[in-house]
């Protein structure tokens, strides 16, 4: 412990007592590249989970949903099946939010261009197949962005920590 005085006030603060404040301003980022193969989906999910280990369970679940939806759509619809094409997944933890940056080399496609709210009253047989996962991502996220950068689809999903 250290102590000091300022204008006659004594402080018994630990020298590292401001670390919580300092750490809340630190950005932690992890990136990993996967092959666009459905068999890699569990590895993608495990990577995202490990990147946010110890954080709120609901946040982990929302991140998993987002990355699994994006990854399966890339393999199934973007590439038309398994391929060795790279998929880069980045998880960046900031003070009040987590950012998922997802990049693939599939043909250009903005999953957020047309997002329709499903009709909850419609019977299952009458509902269209697909697009529900993307809708859920837009509802859970604070921000969803798409950009085509060179030959890559770049998707950013920002989720609040709380």
Short mmCIF file of C-alpha atoms in Angstrom, two decimals:
data_model
loop_
_atom_site.label_atom_id
_atom_site.label_comp_id
_atom_site.label_asym_id
_atom_site.label_seq_id
_atom_site.Cartn_x
_atom_site.Cartn_y
_atom_site.Cartn_z
CA UNK A 1 0.00 0.00 0.00
CA UNK A 2 1.05 3.52 -0.58
CA UNK A 3 -0.11 6.60 1.09
CA UNK A 4 0.26 10.18 0.24
CA UNK A 5 -1.29 13.46 1.07
CA UNK A 6 -2.70 16.23 -0.97
CA UNK A 7 -3.56 19.43 0.84
CA UNK A 8 -3.61 17.64 4.15
CA UNK A 9 -5.77 14.70 2.96
CA UNK A 10 -4.18 11.31 3.41
CA UNK A 11 -4.84 8.58 0.87
CA UNK A 12 -4.47 4.88 1.55
CA UNK A 13 -5.27 3.90 -2.02
CA UNK A 14 -3.55 0.93 -3.53
CA UNK A 15 -1.09 2.02 -6.27
CA UNK A 16 -3.11 -0.03 -8.78
CA UNK A 17 -6.57 1.16 -7.66
CA UNK A 18 -7.12 2.98 -10.94
CA UNK A 19 -6.60 -0.16 -13.04
CA UNK A 20 -10.36 -0.69 -13.37
CA UNK A 21 -10.59 2.70 -15.02
CA UNK A 22 -7.53 2.06 -17.14
CA UNK A 23 -8.67 -1.41 -18.21
CA UNK A 24 -12.12 -0.10 -19.14
CA UNK A 25 -10.38 2.00 -21.78
CA UNK A 26 -8.28 -0.82 -23.22
CA UNK A 27 -9.39 -2.49 -26.42
CA UNK A 28 -8.76 -6.21 -26.69
CA UNK A 29 -8.89 -7.71 -30.17
CA UNK A 30 -8.45 -11.26 -31.43
CA UNK A 31 -8.61 -12.46 -35.03
CA UNK A 32 -8.63 -15.94 -36.48
CA UNK A 33 -8.98 -17.29 -40.02
CA UNK A 34 -11.14 -20.33 -40.81
CA UNK A 35 -11.83 -22.33 -43.96
CA UNK A 36 -15.37 -21.91 -45.32
CA UNK A 37 -16.45 -25.43 -44.42
CA UNK A 38 -19.54 -26.33 -42.39
CA UNK A 39 -17.37 -28.61 -40.26
CA UNK A 40 -15.52 -25.50 -39.05
CA UNK A 41 -18.69 -23.94 -37.57
CA UNK A 42 -18.01 -25.38 -34.11
CA UNK A 43 -14.44 -24.00 -34.21
CA UNK A 44 -15.74 -20.56 -35.19
CA UNK A 45 -18.21 -20.61 -32.29
CA UNK A 46 -15.55 -21.84 -29.87
CA UNK A 47 -13.21 -19.04 -30.93
CA UNK A 48 -15.86 -16.38 -30.35
CA UNK A 49 -16.78 -17.90 -26.98
CA UNK A 50 -13.14 -17.97 -25.87
CA UNK A 51 -12.64 -14.36 -26.97
CA UNK A 52 -15.39 -13.20 -24.61
CA UNK A 53 -14.87 -15.76 -21.84
CA UNK A 54 -16.08 -14.49 -18.49
CA UNK A 55 -18.47 -11.94 -19.96
CA UNK A 56 -22.28 -11.99 -19.61
CA UNK A 57 -23.77 -15.29 -20.82
CA UNK A 58 -26.44 -13.45 -22.86
CA UNK A 59 -23.74 -11.53 -24.71
CA UNK A 60 -21.89 -14.77 -25.48
CA UNK A 61 -25.13 -16.30 -26.79
CA UNK A 62 -25.86 -13.27 -29.02
CA UNK A 63 -22.32 -13.33 -30.44
CA UNK A 64 -22.58 -17.05 -31.13
CA UNK A 65 -25.89 -16.62 -32.91
CA UNK A 66 -24.46 -13.83 -35.07
CA UNK A 67 -21.26 -15.61 -36.07
CA UNK A 68 -22.95 -18.97 -36.66
CA UNK A 69 -25.61 -17.39 -38.87
CA UNK A 70 -23.03 -15.44 -40.89
CA UNK A 71 -20.69 -18.42 -41.23
CA UNK A 72 -23.35 -20.95 -42.29
CA UNK A 73 -24.75 -18.44 -44.79
CA UNK A 74 -21.27 -17.85 -46.24
CA UNK A 75 -20.63 -21.56 -46.76
CA UNK A 76 -24.13 -22.54 -47.90
CA UNK A 77 -25.24 -19.55 -49.95
CA UNK A 78 -22.10 -17.53 -50.63
CA UNK A 79 -19.84 -20.36 -51.75
CA UNK A 80 -22.51 -22.96 -52.49
CA UNK A 81 -20.84 -25.50 -50.20
CA UNK A 82 -17.57 -26.33 -48.50
CA UNK A 83 -14.46 -24.62 -49.82
CA UNK A 84 -11.01 -23.66 -48.58
CA UNK A 85 -11.81 -19.95 -49.03
CA UNK A 86 -10.81 -17.91 -45.97
CA UNK A 87 -13.22 -16.45 -43.46
CA UNK A 88 -11.69 -13.98 -41.00
CA UNK A 89 -13.43 -13.49 -37.67
CA UNK A 90 -12.36 -10.69 -35.34
CA UNK A 91 -13.74 -10.05 -31.86
CA UNK A 92 -12.92 -6.64 -30.40
CA UNK A 93 -13.86 -5.93 -26.79
CA UNK A 94 -14.28 -2.26 -25.95
CA UNK A 95 -15.51 -0.61 -22.77
CA UNK A 96 -19.26 -0.80 -23.36
CA UNK A 97 -19.61 -3.04 -26.41
CA UNK A 98 -18.18 -5.98 -28.32
CA UNK A 99 -17.59 -5.75 -32.05
CA UNK A 100 -17.70 -8.79 -34.32
CA UNK A 101 -15.93 -8.19 -37.63
CA UNK A 102 -16.66 -10.90 -40.15
CA UNK A 103 -14.96 -11.04 -43.57
CA UNK A 104 -15.35 -13.56 -46.36
CA UNK A 105 -14.47 -13.87 -50.05
CA UNK A 106 -17.88 -15.04 -51.27
CA UNK A 107 -19.63 -13.06 -54.02
CA UNK A 108 -20.81 -9.61 -52.91
CA UNK A 109 -23.88 -9.80 -50.70
CA UNK A 110 -25.26 -7.40 -48.10
CA UNK A 111 -27.31 -9.47 -45.64
CA UNK A 112 -28.72 -6.29 -44.08
CA UNK A 113 -29.99 -4.70 -47.33
CA UNK A 114 -33.50 -6.16 -46.97
CA UNK A 115 -34.44 -7.35 -43.51
CA UNK A 116 -38.09 -8.14 -43.04
CA UNK A 117 -39.84 -8.71 -39.76
CA UNK A 118 -41.39 -12.20 -39.83
CA UNK A 119 -45.12 -12.42 -39.21
CA UNK A 120 -45.43 -14.08 -35.79
CA UNK A 121 -49.08 -14.92 -36.46
CA UNK A 122 -48.34 -16.79 -39.69
CA UNK A 123 -48.35 -20.58 -39.49
CA UNK A 124 -44.93 -22.20 -39.89
CA UNK A 125 -45.89 -23.61 -43.30
CA UNK A 126 -46.68 -20.12 -44.62
CA UNK A 127 -43.38 -18.56 -43.54
CA UNK A 128 -40.56 -18.16 -46.01
CA UNK A 129 -37.42 -20.19 -45.45
CA UNK A 130 -34.37 -18.27 -44.33
CA UNK A 131 -33.57 -14.70 -43.29
CA UNK A 132 -34.75 -15.23 -39.70
CA UNK A 133 -31.18 -15.42 -38.38
CA UNK A 134 -30.22 -12.13 -40.03
CA UNK A 135 -33.39 -10.55 -38.64
CA UNK A 136 -32.44 -11.74 -35.14
CA UNK A 137 -28.93 -10.31 -35.51
CA UNK A 138 -30.37 -6.89 -36.39
CA UNK A 139 -32.65 -7.02 -33.36
CA UNK A 140 -29.92 -8.01 -30.91
CA UNK A 141 -27.19 -5.71 -32.20
CA UNK A 142 -26.62 -2.06 -31.50
CA UNK A 143 -25.24 -1.65 -35.04
CA UNK A 144 -24.91 -3.81 -38.17
CA UNK A 145 -22.86 -2.64 -41.15
CA UNK A 146 -21.86 -4.11 -44.49
CA UNK A 147 -19.14 -3.01 -46.91
CA UNK A 148 -17.52 -4.59 -49.94
CA UNK A 149 -13.79 -3.99 -49.66
CA UNK A 150 -11.90 -5.27 -52.67
CA UNK A 151 -13.00 -8.87 -53.10
CA UNK A 152 -14.27 -9.25 -49.55
CA UNK A 153 -17.62 -8.93 -47.78
CA UNK A 154 -16.96 -7.06 -44.53
CA UNK A 155 -19.67 -7.26 -41.91
CA UNK A 156 -19.53 -5.44 -38.58
CA UNK A 157 -21.92 -6.30 -35.77
CA UNK A 158 -21.72 -4.26 -32.57
CA UNK A 159 -23.35 -5.66 -29.44
CA UNK A 160 -23.77 -3.84 -26.13
CA UNK A 161 -21.95 -5.44 -23.20
CA UNK A 162 -25.09 -5.16 -21.04
#
